[in-house]
Amino acid sequence: MSTQRTYTLNFMGDVMLGRLIDQMFPQHVHEPEEQRIAQSLLKSHPKLSVYSIESPWGNALPLLHSADLNLINLETSATTHAVKWPDKIFNYRMHPANISALTVAKVHYAGLANNHTLDFSEPGLSETVKTVKGAGIAFAGAGESRFEATRPAILRLPAGGGRKELEAHVWAASDHPGDWASVANFHLIDYSQATRQRLKALLTAPASSQAALKVFSVHWGPNYAWQPSKEIRDLAHFLVDECGVDVIHGHSSHHVQGVERYRGSVIIYGCGDFIDDYALVKDFRNDLSGIWQVRVEQDFRDEDGGKLRLTRLEMFPTKIDRFQVRRLMADEPDTAWIADRIRGLSADVGTQVQVDDREGDLKLIVDLSSC
């Protein structure tokens, strides 16, 4: 009998299924202007007429289905509530019925700490939380109470139970918008010493002492900035050094950023936008992203099954094309672009990224077994 078992965890960045994507689904919220634009797109792109609940994931769906856990940042509210948060420029929502787009992709965890879950005010957030709960999807970063917003989501490996079942604990927070500081059931953070002390108390609480893996999912930094700021890097290192975090799942920039191996952990500073309807910003290629697959190993020789050990990060490049994810092949120019960008940005934070294109679909690799 094998003494070890490997699990795969897929991390993705922003998943925004609202606005025009929501209008493509058979059931959608009532937004006349968005519906008008969607109808125009259908005339110019007839293939969109068969857009289904599976369509957003495109040919990435098999990779999602084969993973042990899939984790995303849900960059939209899921509500029929129509009153917007005042003075906010962009407000995203999808119909609650379309939460099935997440279940069909086997999404196990959805982060709710970002700058769009409160787009339709506190009633919209409340319906979003209830919708995610009702779908059986774990969540963190917002909730129906302060406790629910700041406590970790608990994911189990193997997902269906089994020999020496282990727990992965996932916390979530956002550093913006500051206007939402008044909402107690939204987990907003800053970079102060007081916030560090509070995070350490949360992440090292006795209830999480037996977690085999700790993940911190964080919506941080400005849009369209290649490098994380010093305060972001310092907080990331603090989360590893003082809070025992194994994986930092960063997002918000709208494009990929570098990855850092750090003291036995991995920091993905920016996963990029995985699926959305946003306009293309050519200099930053916000249409290019990927599935960031972290491999962890359980050693049954340990007395209690042991803490999960990170062994490898594999990133599979993807592109958003007409509201659908498409995995990129090794010989495409976009693949070379994103590979060069991630390798360079990761080198800037002291991490070497290898390229493997032997099977036709390129993947980027970071060895975590010796970090």
Short mmCIF file of C-alpha atoms in Angstrom, two decimals:
data_model
loop_
_atom_site.label_atom_id
_atom_site.label_comp_id
_atom_site.label_asym_id
_atom_site.label_seq_id
_atom_site.Cartn_x
_atom_site.Cartn_y
_atom_site.Cartn_z
CA MET A 1 0.00 0.00 0.00
CA SER A 2 1.28 3.48 -0.87
CA THR A 3 2.48 5.56 2.06
CA GLN A 4 1.78 8.87 0.31
CA ARG A 5 -1.10 10.56 -1.47
CA THR A 6 -1.04 13.63 -3.71
CA TYR A 7 -3.88 16.14 -3.99
CA THR A 8 -4.34 18.91 -6.53
CA LEU A 9 -5.84 22.30 -5.69
CA ASN A 10 -6.75 24.63 -8.56
CA PHE A 11 -6.64 28.35 -7.78
CA MET A 12 -8.20 30.85 -10.15
CA GLY A 13 -8.47 34.61 -9.99
CA ASP A 14 -11.51 36.77 -10.60
CA VAL A 15 -14.62 34.94 -11.81
CA MET A 16 -17.13 37.59 -12.90
CA LEU A 17 -20.30 35.97 -14.22
CA GLY A 18 -22.46 39.08 -13.99
CA ARG A 19 -23.37 41.82 -16.44
CA LEU A 20 -23.14 40.61 -20.07
CA ILE A 21 -22.28 37.03 -19.13
CA ASP A 22 -25.38 36.85 -16.96
CA GLN A 23 -27.43 38.17 -19.89
CA MET A 24 -26.18 35.28 -22.05
CA PHE A 25 -27.67 32.70 -19.68
CA PRO A 26 -31.29 31.59 -20.22
CA GLN A 27 -32.24 33.19 -16.89
CA HIS A 28 -30.79 36.59 -15.98
CA VAL A 29 -31.40 39.71 -13.94
CA HIS A 30 -33.47 42.55 -15.35
CA GLU A 31 -30.96 45.08 -16.72
CA PRO A 32 -32.37 46.64 -19.93
CA GLU A 33 -29.15 48.32 -21.08
CA GLU A 34 -27.09 45.17 -20.56
CA GLN A 35 -29.76 43.15 -22.34
CA ARG A 36 -29.66 45.55 -25.29
CA ILE A 37 -25.88 45.13 -25.62
CA ALA A 38 -26.17 41.36 -25.26
CA GLN A 39 -28.76 41.18 -28.04
CA SER A 40 -26.47 43.18 -30.30
CA LEU A 41 -23.61 40.79 -29.57
CA LEU A 42 -25.80 37.80 -30.37
CA LYS A 43 -26.53 39.25 -33.80
CA SER A 44 -22.84 39.70 -34.61
CA HIS A 45 -21.74 36.43 -32.95
CA PRO A 46 -24.50 33.85 -33.56
CA LYS A 47 -22.58 31.09 -31.78
CA LEU A 48 -23.31 32.86 -28.51
CA SER A 49 -26.97 31.90 -28.93
CA VAL A 50 -26.17 28.45 -27.54
CA TYR A 51 -24.35 29.86 -24.50
CA SER A 52 -25.11 27.57 -21.58
CA ILE A 53 -24.28 27.27 -17.90
CA GLU A 54 -21.15 25.27 -18.85
CA SER A 55 -19.99 27.74 -21.51
CA PRO A 56 -17.89 30.12 -19.36
CA TRP A 57 -15.37 27.36 -18.58
CA GLY A 58 -14.75 26.28 -22.18
CA ASN A 59 -12.10 23.61 -22.64
CA ALA A 60 -10.78 24.19 -19.11
CA LEU A 61 -13.66 22.19 -17.65
CA PRO A 62 -11.87 18.79 -17.70
CA LEU A 63 -8.95 20.24 -15.73
CA LEU A 64 -11.38 21.60 -13.14
CA HIS A 65 -13.24 18.31 -12.90
CA SER A 66 -10.03 16.35 -12.36
CA ALA A 67 -8.84 18.43 -9.38
CA ASP A 68 -9.48 17.61 -5.75
CA LEU A 69 -10.42 21.21 -4.95
CA ASN A 70 -11.23 24.30 -7.05
CA LEU A 71 -10.97 27.75 -5.46
CA ILE A 72 -12.02 31.06 -7.03
CA ASN A 73 -12.63 34.71 -6.21
CA LEU A 74 -16.31 35.35 -7.04
CA GLU A 75 -16.08 38.88 -8.45
CA THR A 76 -19.80 39.64 -8.51
CA SER A 77 -22.88 39.64 -6.36
CA ALA A 78 -25.58 37.03 -6.98
CA THR A 79 -28.81 38.86 -6.36
CA THR A 80 -32.04 40.20 -7.79
CA HIS A 81 -31.86 43.16 -5.42
CA ALA A 82 -31.63 46.27 -7.62
CA VAL A 83 -30.51 49.09 -5.29
CA LYS A 84 -26.86 49.86 -6.01
CA TRP A 85 -24.21 50.91 -3.54
CA PRO A 86 -24.21 54.71 -3.87
CA ASP A 87 -21.62 56.52 -6.00
CA LYS A 88 -19.97 53.33 -7.28
CA ILE A 89 -19.04 53.31 -10.97
CA PHE A 90 -19.18 49.57 -11.72
CA ASN A 91 -21.87 47.36 -10.21
CA TYR A 92 -21.93 43.65 -11.07
CA ARG A 93 -24.59 41.07 -10.35
CA MET A 94 -25.72 37.75 -11.70
CA HIS A 95 -29.05 36.01 -11.22
CA PRO A 96 -28.91 33.66 -8.20
CA ALA A 97 -30.12 30.81 -10.43
CA ASN A 98 -26.84 31.01 -12.32
CA ILE A 99 -24.84 29.89 -9.30
CA SER A 100 -25.17 26.51 -11.03
CA ALA A 101 -22.37 27.73 -13.31
CA LEU A 102 -20.09 27.24 -10.31
CA THR A 103 -21.45 23.86 -9.32
CA VAL A 104 -21.16 22.51 -12.86
CA ALA A 105 -17.46 23.42 -12.74
CA LYS A 106 -17.09 21.72 -9.34
CA VAL A 107 -16.09 24.93 -7.58
CA HIS A 108 -15.59 24.01 -3.93
CA TYR A 109 -14.76 27.47 -2.59
CA ALA A 110 -15.78 31.01 -3.58
CA GLY A 111 -14.09 34.02 -2.02
CA LEU A 112 -16.54 36.84 -1.22
CA ALA A 113 -14.04 39.46 -0.04
CA ASN A 114 -13.67 41.75 -3.04
CA ASN A 115 -14.91 45.08 -4.34
CA HIS A 116 -18.08 43.77 -6.01
CA THR A 117 -19.98 41.55 -3.56
CA LEU A 118 -21.57 44.66 -2.02
CA ASP A 119 -22.33 46.33 -5.36
CA PHE A 120 -26.04 46.02 -4.65
CA SER A 121 -25.78 47.07 -1.02
CA GLU A 122 -26.17 44.93 2.07
CA PRO A 123 -29.38 43.18 0.94
CA GLY A 124 -27.53 42.16 -2.23
CA LEU A 125 -24.65 40.76 -0.19
CA SER A 126 -27.08 38.89 2.05
CA GLU A 127 -28.71 37.22 -0.95
CA THR A 128 -25.30 36.43 -2.41
CA VAL A 129 -24.23 34.67 0.78
CA LYS A 130 -27.47 32.69 0.96
CA THR A 131 -27.13 31.75 -2.72
CA VAL A 132 -23.60 30.43 -2.29
CA LYS A 133 -24.60 28.57 0.87
CA GLY A 134 -27.61 27.06 -0.86
CA ALA A 135 -25.37 25.71 -3.61
CA GLY A 136 -23.20 23.92 -1.05
CA ILE A 137 -20.13 26.01 -1.91
CA ALA A 138 -17.77 26.96 0.92
CA PHE A 139 -16.98 30.65 1.26
CA ALA A 140 -15.11 33.21 3.34
CA GLY A 141 -14.53 36.96 3.45
CA ALA A 142 -18.17 37.99 3.86
CA GLY A 143 -21.18 36.45 5.53
CA GLU A 144 -24.35 36.97 7.45
CA SER A 145 -22.35 38.02 10.52
CA ARG A 146 -18.90 39.32 11.43
CA PHE A 147 -17.98 35.87 12.66
CA GLU A 148 -18.96 34.26 9.36
CA ALA A 149 -16.99 36.85 7.39
CA THR A 150 -13.75 36.35 9.30
CA ARG A 151 -13.83 32.63 10.03
CA PRO A 152 -12.17 30.17 7.63
CA ALA A 153 -13.97 28.05 5.10
CA ILE A 154 -13.15 24.42 5.85
CA LEU A 155 -12.45 22.16 2.88
CA ARG A 156 -11.81 18.46 3.31
CA LEU A 157 -9.35 16.17 1.56
CA PRO A 158 -10.28 13.83 0.14
CA ALA A 159 -13.43 15.77 -0.69
CA GLY A 160 -15.69 12.76 -0.21
CA GLY A 161 -14.05 11.61 2.99
CA GLY A 162 -11.81 8.63 3.41
CA ARG A 163 -8.66 7.45 5.05
CA LYS A 164 -7.18 10.07 7.39
CA GLU A 165 -9.34 12.92 6.13
CA LEU A 166 -7.57 16.29 6.33
CA GLU A 167 -8.80 19.87 6.58
CA ALA A 168 -7.71 22.86 4.51
CA HIS A 169 -8.70 26.17 6.12
CA VAL A 170 -9.26 29.16 3.83
CA TRP A 171 -9.56 32.76 5.04
CA ALA A 172 -10.40 35.71 2.78
CA ALA A 173 -10.07 39.49 2.99
CA SER A 174 -9.91 42.59 0.79
CA ASP A 175 -7.96 45.83 1.17
CA HIS A 176 -10.61 47.87 -0.68
CA PRO A 177 -12.96 49.66 -0.98
CA GLY A 178 -12.52 51.68 2.20
CA ASP A 179 -16.16 52.81 2.01
CA TRP A 180 -17.20 49.32 3.08
CA ALA A 181 -15.47 49.56 6.46
CA SER A 182 -18.88 50.26 7.98
CA VAL A 183 -20.17 46.82 6.93
CA ALA A 184 -19.31 44.49 9.79
CA ASN A 185 -19.98 41.32 7.82
CA PHE A 186 -17.41 42.18 5.13
CA HIS A 187 -13.76 41.39 5.90
CA LEU A 188 -11.81 44.55 5.08
CA ILE A 189 -8.13 44.81 5.98
CA ASP A 190 -5.34 47.36 5.78
CA TYR A 191 -1.58 47.15 6.30
CA SER A 192 -1.40 48.44 9.86
CA GLN A 193 0.14 46.72 12.85
CA ALA A 194 -3.33 46.47 14.40
CA THR A 195 -4.56 44.49 11.39
CA ARG A 196 -1.56 42.19 11.60
CA GLN A 197 -2.31 41.45 15.24
CA ARG A 198 -5.95 40.76 14.42
CA LEU A 199 -5.06 38.46 11.52
CA LYS A 200 -2.58 36.54 13.63
CA ALA A 201 -5.24 35.98 16.29
CA LEU A 202 -7.67 34.72 13.65
CA LEU A 203 -5.26 32.45 11.80
CA THR A 204 -3.59 30.93 14.85
CA ALA A 205 -6.76 30.37 16.88
CA PRO A 206 -7.03 26.92 18.52
CA ALA A 207 -9.82 25.94 16.12
CA SER A 208 -7.33 26.01 13.24
CA SER A 209 -4.44 24.35 15.04
CA GLN A 210 -5.16 21.03 13.35
CA ALA A 211 -5.50 22.43 9.82
CA ALA A 212 -3.34 20.41 7.46
CA LEU A 213 -3.17 23.37 5.05
CA LYS A 214 -3.74 27.10 5.54
CA VAL A 215 -4.78 29.32 2.63
CA PHE A 216 -5.23 33.10 2.68
CA SER A 217 -7.21 34.45 -0.28
CA VAL A 218 -6.77 38.20 -0.62
CA HIS A 219 -8.07 40.90 -2.96
CA TRP A 220 -5.28 43.46 -2.78
CA GLY A 221 -3.47 46.26 -4.53
CA PRO A 222 -4.37 48.60 -7.38
CA ASN A 223 -5.52 47.62 -10.85
CA TYR A 224 -2.87 47.35 -13.55
CA ALA A 225 0.40 47.30 -11.61
CA TRP A 226 2.90 44.59 -12.51
CA GLN A 227 4.73 44.47 -9.19
CA PRO A 228 3.19 44.08 -5.74
CA SER A 229 4.02 46.98 -3.45
CA LYS A 230 6.38 46.63 -0.50
CA GLU A 231 3.45 46.69 1.93
CA ILE A 232 1.81 43.81 0.05
CA ARG A 233 5.00 41.73 0.04
CA ASP A 234 5.60 42.50 3.71
CA LEU A 235 2.06 41.38 4.62
CA ALA A 236 2.47 38.22 2.55
CA HIS A 237 5.69 37.35 4.38
CA PHE A 238 4.03 38.10 7.73
CA LEU A 239 1.16 35.73 6.91
CA VAL A 240 3.70 32.97 6.27
CA ASP A 241 6.13 33.78 9.09
CA GLU A 242 3.70 34.60 11.89
CA CYS A 243 0.41 32.96 10.86
CA GLY A 244 1.59 29.70 9.28
CA VAL A 245 -0.06 30.27 5.90
CA ASP A 246 0.93 27.75 3.22
CA VAL A 247 -0.69 29.29 0.11
CA ILE A 248 -1.49 32.94 -0.53
CA HIS A 249 -4.13 33.26 -3.26
CA GLY A 250 -3.80 36.84 -4.49
CA HIS A 251 -6.08 38.63 -6.95
CA SER A 252 -7.43 42.08 -7.91
CA SER A 253 -4.88 43.53 -10.37
CA HIS A 254 -6.88 42.23 -13.40
CA HIS A 255 -3.74 40.62 -14.83
CA VAL A 256 -1.13 38.10 -13.76
CA GLN A 257 1.62 38.99 -11.34
CA GLY A 258 4.61 36.99 -10.17
CA VAL A 259 4.77 33.99 -7.87
CA GLU A 260 7.17 33.67 -4.94
CA ARG A 261 8.53 30.61 -3.18
CA TYR A 262 8.96 31.66 0.41
CA ARG A 263 9.96 29.57 3.43
CA GLY A 264 8.06 26.45 2.47
CA SER A 265 5.02 28.34 1.19
CA VAL A 266 3.90 29.79 -2.13
CA ILE A 267 2.65 33.33 -2.74
CA ILE A 268 0.65 33.92 -5.92
CA TYR A 269 0.54 37.71 -5.93
CA GLY A 270 -1.97 38.01 -8.76
CA CYS A 271 -3.86 35.15 -10.42
CA GLY A 272 -5.39 37.43 -13.06
CA ASP A 273 -8.94 37.56 -14.42
CA PHE A 274 -10.17 34.05 -15.18
CA ILE A 275 -13.53 34.85 -16.80
CA ASP A 276 -15.35 38.16 -17.29
CA ASP A 277 -16.78 40.55 -19.90
CA TYR A 278 -14.21 43.34 -19.45
CA ALA A 279 -12.72 45.48 -22.20
CA LEU A 280 -9.20 44.52 -23.23
CA VAL A 281 -6.34 46.59 -21.84
CA LYS A 282 -3.65 45.71 -24.38
CA ASP A 283 -0.59 46.72 -22.36
CA PHE A 284 -1.58 44.40 -19.51
CA ARG A 285 -3.39 41.65 -21.43
CA ASN A 286 -6.14 41.25 -18.87
CA ASP A 287 -7.63 38.55 -21.12
CA LEU A 288 -4.75 36.19 -20.28
CA SER A 289 -4.64 34.27 -17.03
CA GLY A 290 -4.47 30.65 -15.99
CA ILE A 291 -5.29 27.82 -13.65
CA TRP A 292 -2.74 27.78 -10.84
CA GLN A 293 -2.56 24.17 -9.68
CA VAL A 294 -0.87 23.54 -6.33
CA ARG A 295 0.10 19.96 -5.62
CA VAL A 296 0.28 18.85 -2.00
CA GLU A 297 1.33 15.56 -0.49
CA GLN A 298 0.02 13.62 2.49
CA ASP A 299 2.38 11.16 4.16
CA PHE A 300 0.55 8.31 5.90
CA ARG A 301 3.71 7.39 7.78
CA ASP A 302 3.18 10.40 10.03
CA GLU A 303 1.41 9.48 13.25
CA ASP A 304 -1.75 11.48 12.44
CA GLY A 305 -1.54 11.68 8.66
CA GLY A 306 0.57 14.80 8.95
CA LYS A 307 0.45 18.30 7.64
CA LEU A 308 0.08 18.54 3.88
CA ARG A 309 3.35 19.38 2.19
CA LEU A 310 3.57 21.57 -0.91
CA THR A 311 5.49 19.87 -3.72
CA ARG A 312 4.81 21.73 -6.95
CA LEU A 313 2.96 24.61 -8.61
CA GLU A 314 1.82 24.18 -12.21
CA MET A 315 0.21 27.08 -14.07
CA PHE A 316 -1.88 26.31 -17.17
CA PRO A 317 -2.28 29.49 -19.30
CA THR A 318 -5.76 30.50 -20.42
CA LYS A 319 -7.43 33.21 -22.47
CA ILE A 320 -10.88 34.82 -22.26
CA ASP A 321 -12.47 34.70 -25.71
CA ARG A 322 -16.08 35.88 -26.14
CA PHE A 323 -17.10 35.17 -22.55
CA GLN A 324 -15.40 31.79 -22.50
CA VAL A 325 -12.16 30.41 -21.08
CA ARG A 326 -9.84 28.69 -23.52
CA ARG A 327 -6.71 26.82 -22.51
CA LEU A 328 -3.79 27.95 -24.62
CA MET A 329 -1.60 25.64 -26.67
CA ALA A 330 2.18 25.76 -26.51
CA ASP A 331 2.68 27.18 -30.02
CA GLU A 332 0.40 30.23 -29.64
CA PRO A 333 1.92 33.75 -29.41
CA ASP A 334 -0.27 34.51 -26.37
CA THR A 335 1.25 31.54 -24.58
CA ALA A 336 4.76 32.84 -25.12
CA TRP A 337 3.68 36.28 -23.92
CA ILE A 338 2.20 35.11 -20.63
CA ALA A 339 5.04 32.65 -20.00
CA ASP A 340 7.68 35.34 -20.48
CA ARG A 341 5.74 37.76 -18.30
CA ILE A 342 5.27 35.36 -15.39
CA ARG A 343 8.86 34.16 -15.54
CA GLY A 344 10.15 37.72 -15.46
CA LEU A 345 7.84 38.90 -12.68
CA SER A 346 8.63 35.82 -10.58
CA ALA A 347 12.36 36.28 -11.09
CA ASP A 348 11.94 39.79 -9.70
CA VAL A 349 10.81 38.25 -6.40
CA GLY A 350 13.53 35.61 -6.44
CA THR A 351 11.65 32.64 -7.87
CA GLN A 352 12.57 30.51 -10.87
CA VAL A 353 9.78 29.31 -13.15
CA GLN A 354 10.34 26.43 -15.57
CA VAL A 355 8.48 25.84 -18.84
CA ASP A 356 7.16 22.43 -19.89
CA ASP A 357 5.70 22.20 -23.40
CA ARG A 358 6.28 18.52 -24.07
CA GLU A 359 2.59 17.62 -24.30
CA GLY A 360 1.49 20.44 -26.60
CA ASP A 361 -0.27 22.48 -23.91
CA LEU A 362 2.40 24.50 -22.13
CA LYS A 363 2.50 24.72 -18.35
CA LEU A 364 4.70 26.78 -16.07
CA ILE A 365 6.26 24.97 -13.13
CA VAL A 366 7.63 26.05 -9.76
CA ASP A 367 9.30 23.36 -7.67
CA LEU A 368 8.06 23.72 -4.09
CA SER A 369 9.55 20.52 -2.69
CA SER A 370 12.78 22.16 -1.54
CA CYS A 371 11.64 25.67 -0.62
#
